[in-house]
Tab-separated table of C-alpha atoms in Angstrom:
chain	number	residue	atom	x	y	z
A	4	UNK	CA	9.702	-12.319	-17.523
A	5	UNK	CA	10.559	-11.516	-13.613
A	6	UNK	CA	7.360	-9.930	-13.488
A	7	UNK	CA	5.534	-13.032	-15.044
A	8	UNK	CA	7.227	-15.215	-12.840
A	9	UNK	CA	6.319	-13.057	-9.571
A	10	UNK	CA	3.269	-12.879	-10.877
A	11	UNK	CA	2.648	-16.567	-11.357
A	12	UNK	CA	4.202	-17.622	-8.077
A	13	UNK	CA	1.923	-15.603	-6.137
A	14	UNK	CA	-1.024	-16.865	-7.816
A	15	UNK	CA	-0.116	-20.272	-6.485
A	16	UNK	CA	0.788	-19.570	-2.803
A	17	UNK	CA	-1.622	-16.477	-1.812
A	18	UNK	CA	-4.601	-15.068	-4.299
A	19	UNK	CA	-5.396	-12.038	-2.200
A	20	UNK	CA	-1.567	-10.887	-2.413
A	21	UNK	CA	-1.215	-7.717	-4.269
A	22	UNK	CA	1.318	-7.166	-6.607
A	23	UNK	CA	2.430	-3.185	-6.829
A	24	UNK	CA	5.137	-1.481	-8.520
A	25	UNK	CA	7.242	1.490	-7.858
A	26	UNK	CA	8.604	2.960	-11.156
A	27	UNK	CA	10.354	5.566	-12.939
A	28	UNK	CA	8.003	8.184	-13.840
A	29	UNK	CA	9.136	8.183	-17.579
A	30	UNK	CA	7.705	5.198	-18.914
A	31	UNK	CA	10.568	5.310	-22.139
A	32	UNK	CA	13.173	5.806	-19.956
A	33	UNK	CA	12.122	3.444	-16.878
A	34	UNK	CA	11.982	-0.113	-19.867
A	35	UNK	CA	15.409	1.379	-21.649
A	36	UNK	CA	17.719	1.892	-18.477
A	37	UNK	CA	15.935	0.406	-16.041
A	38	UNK	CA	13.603	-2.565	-17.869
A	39	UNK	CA	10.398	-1.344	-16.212
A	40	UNK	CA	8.040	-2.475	-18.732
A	41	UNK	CA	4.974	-1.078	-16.627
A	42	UNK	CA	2.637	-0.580	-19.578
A	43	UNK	CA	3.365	-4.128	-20.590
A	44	UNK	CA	2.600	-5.557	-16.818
A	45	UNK	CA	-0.319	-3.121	-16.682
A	46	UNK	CA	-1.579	-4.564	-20.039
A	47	UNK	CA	-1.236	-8.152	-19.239
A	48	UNK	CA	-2.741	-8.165	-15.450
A	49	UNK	CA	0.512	-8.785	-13.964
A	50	UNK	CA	0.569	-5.667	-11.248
A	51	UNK	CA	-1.931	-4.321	-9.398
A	52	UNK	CA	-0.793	-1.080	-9.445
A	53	UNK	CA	1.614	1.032	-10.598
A	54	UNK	CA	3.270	3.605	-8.477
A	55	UNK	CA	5.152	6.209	-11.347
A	56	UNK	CA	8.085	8.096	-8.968
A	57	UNK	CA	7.129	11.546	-10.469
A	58	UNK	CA	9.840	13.438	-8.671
A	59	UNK	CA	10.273	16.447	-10.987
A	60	UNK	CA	9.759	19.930	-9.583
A	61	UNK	CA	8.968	21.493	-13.036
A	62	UNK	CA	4.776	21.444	-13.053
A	63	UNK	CA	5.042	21.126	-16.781
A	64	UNK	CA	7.185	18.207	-16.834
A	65	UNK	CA	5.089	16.621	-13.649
A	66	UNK	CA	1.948	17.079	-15.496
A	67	UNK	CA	3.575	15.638	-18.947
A	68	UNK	CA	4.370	12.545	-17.035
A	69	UNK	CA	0.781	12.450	-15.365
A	70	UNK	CA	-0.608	12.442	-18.865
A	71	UNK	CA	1.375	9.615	-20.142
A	72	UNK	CA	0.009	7.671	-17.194
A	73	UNK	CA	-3.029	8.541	-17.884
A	74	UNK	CA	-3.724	6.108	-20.743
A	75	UNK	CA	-1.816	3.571	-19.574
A	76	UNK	CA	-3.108	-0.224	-18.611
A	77	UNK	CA	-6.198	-1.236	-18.329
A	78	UNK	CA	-7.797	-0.072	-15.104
A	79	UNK	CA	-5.014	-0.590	-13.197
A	80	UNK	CA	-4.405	2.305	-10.430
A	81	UNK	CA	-1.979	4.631	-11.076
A	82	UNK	CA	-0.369	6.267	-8.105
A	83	UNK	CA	1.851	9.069	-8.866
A	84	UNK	CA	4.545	9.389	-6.321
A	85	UNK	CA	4.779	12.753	-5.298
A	86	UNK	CA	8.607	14.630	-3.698
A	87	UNK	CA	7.108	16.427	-0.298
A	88	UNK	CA	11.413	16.027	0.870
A	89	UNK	CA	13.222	19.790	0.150
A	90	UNK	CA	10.112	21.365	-1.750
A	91	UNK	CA	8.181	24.161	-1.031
A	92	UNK	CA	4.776	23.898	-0.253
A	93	UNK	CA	3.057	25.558	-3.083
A	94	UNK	CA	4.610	23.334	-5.653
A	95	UNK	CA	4.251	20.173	-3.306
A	96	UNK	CA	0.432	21.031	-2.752
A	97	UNK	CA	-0.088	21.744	-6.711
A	98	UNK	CA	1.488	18.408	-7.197
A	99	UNK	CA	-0.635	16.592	-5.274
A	100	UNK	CA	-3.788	18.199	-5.966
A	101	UNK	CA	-3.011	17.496	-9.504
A	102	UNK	CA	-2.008	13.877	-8.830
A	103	UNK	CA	-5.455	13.455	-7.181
A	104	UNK	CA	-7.175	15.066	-9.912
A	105	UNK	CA	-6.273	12.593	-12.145
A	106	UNK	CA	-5.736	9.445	-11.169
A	107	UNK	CA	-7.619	9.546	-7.714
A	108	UNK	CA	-4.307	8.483	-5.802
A	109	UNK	CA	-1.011	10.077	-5.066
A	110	UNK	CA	1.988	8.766	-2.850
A	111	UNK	CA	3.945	11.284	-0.332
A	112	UNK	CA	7.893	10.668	-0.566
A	113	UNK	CA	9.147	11.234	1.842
A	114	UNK	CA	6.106	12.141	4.404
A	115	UNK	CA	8.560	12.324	6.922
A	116	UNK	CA	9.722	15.629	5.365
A	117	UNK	CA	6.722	17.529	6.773
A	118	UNK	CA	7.837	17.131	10.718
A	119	UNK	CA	11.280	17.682	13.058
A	120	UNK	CA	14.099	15.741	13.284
A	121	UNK	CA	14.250	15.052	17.204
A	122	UNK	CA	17.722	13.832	18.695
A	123	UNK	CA	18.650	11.173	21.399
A	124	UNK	CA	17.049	13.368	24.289
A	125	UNK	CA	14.001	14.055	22.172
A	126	UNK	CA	14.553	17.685	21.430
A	127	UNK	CA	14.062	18.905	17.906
A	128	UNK	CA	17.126	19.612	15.677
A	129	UNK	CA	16.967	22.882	13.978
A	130	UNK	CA	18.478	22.319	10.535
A	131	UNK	CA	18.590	24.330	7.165
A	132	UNK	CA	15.271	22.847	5.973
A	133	UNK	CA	13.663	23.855	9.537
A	134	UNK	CA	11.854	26.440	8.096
A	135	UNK	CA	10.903	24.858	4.596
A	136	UNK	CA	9.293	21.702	6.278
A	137	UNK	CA	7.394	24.296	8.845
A	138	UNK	CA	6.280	25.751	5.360
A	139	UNK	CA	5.730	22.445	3.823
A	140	UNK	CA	3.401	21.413	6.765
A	141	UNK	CA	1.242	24.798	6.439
A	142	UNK	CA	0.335	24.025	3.193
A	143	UNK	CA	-0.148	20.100	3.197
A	144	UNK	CA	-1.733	19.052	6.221
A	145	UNK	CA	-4.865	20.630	5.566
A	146	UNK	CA	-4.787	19.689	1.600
A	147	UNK	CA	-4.030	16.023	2.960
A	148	UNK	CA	-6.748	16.519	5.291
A	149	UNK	CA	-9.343	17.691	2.652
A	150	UNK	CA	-8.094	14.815	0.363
């Protein structure tokens, strides 16, 4: 009914607005504990698109969860959030490549993750994940590129 309601209000005060929706990747789980009813809004033309937060690193489980999205909604993007934050590349770049394959769309979380903390003065703060985000950025920036 919140959705509705959003919904209808924008309607009335700005047509152009889009209405998007960041969600837990598990359609089941998202309406139980967290009453994200995407497939509902997608059905009735309430959002404009739906953004699934498919954070797992297991590619089986990932690609479950893609599938499920797959035939949700009527036309209504799907943009599967992708984790780039504390991954290695290969399973970041399979994600996304797998994301784009099929739905079109993915969503980096946290893009940030693929560059250098800098402190106050500007110079970079070498930190545990150092090395996995110099990793990270080998094997995305060029996919991201290509995509």
């Amino acid at each position: 009914e919140t959705v509705r309601e959003l919904r209808g209000m924008m309607l009335r005060t700005n047509k152009k607005a889009a209405l998007t929706v960041a969600v837990t990747a598990d359609p089941q789980r998202a309406r139980k504990d967290y009453f994200q009813d995407a497939v509902t809004w997608m059905n009735e033309g309430l959002v404009d698109a739906v953004y699934p937060m498919n954070y797992d690193s297991d590619m089986r489980t990932y690609a479950q969860r893609l599938s499920i999205w797959r035939t949700a909604g009527r036309g209504v993007p799907v943009v599967t959030g992708v984790m780039f934050d504390k991954r290695d590349g290969q399973t970041v770049a399979a994600q996304v490549e797998r994301a784009a394959r099929t739905h079109g769309h993915f969503a980096a979380f946290a893009y940030n993750s693929l560059f250098e903390r800098f402190d106050e003065n500007g110079r970079p703060i070498r930190d545990a994940q150092s090395a996995s985000r110099e990793s990270l950025r080998r094997a995305m920036i060029p996919q991201i590129r290509r995509l």
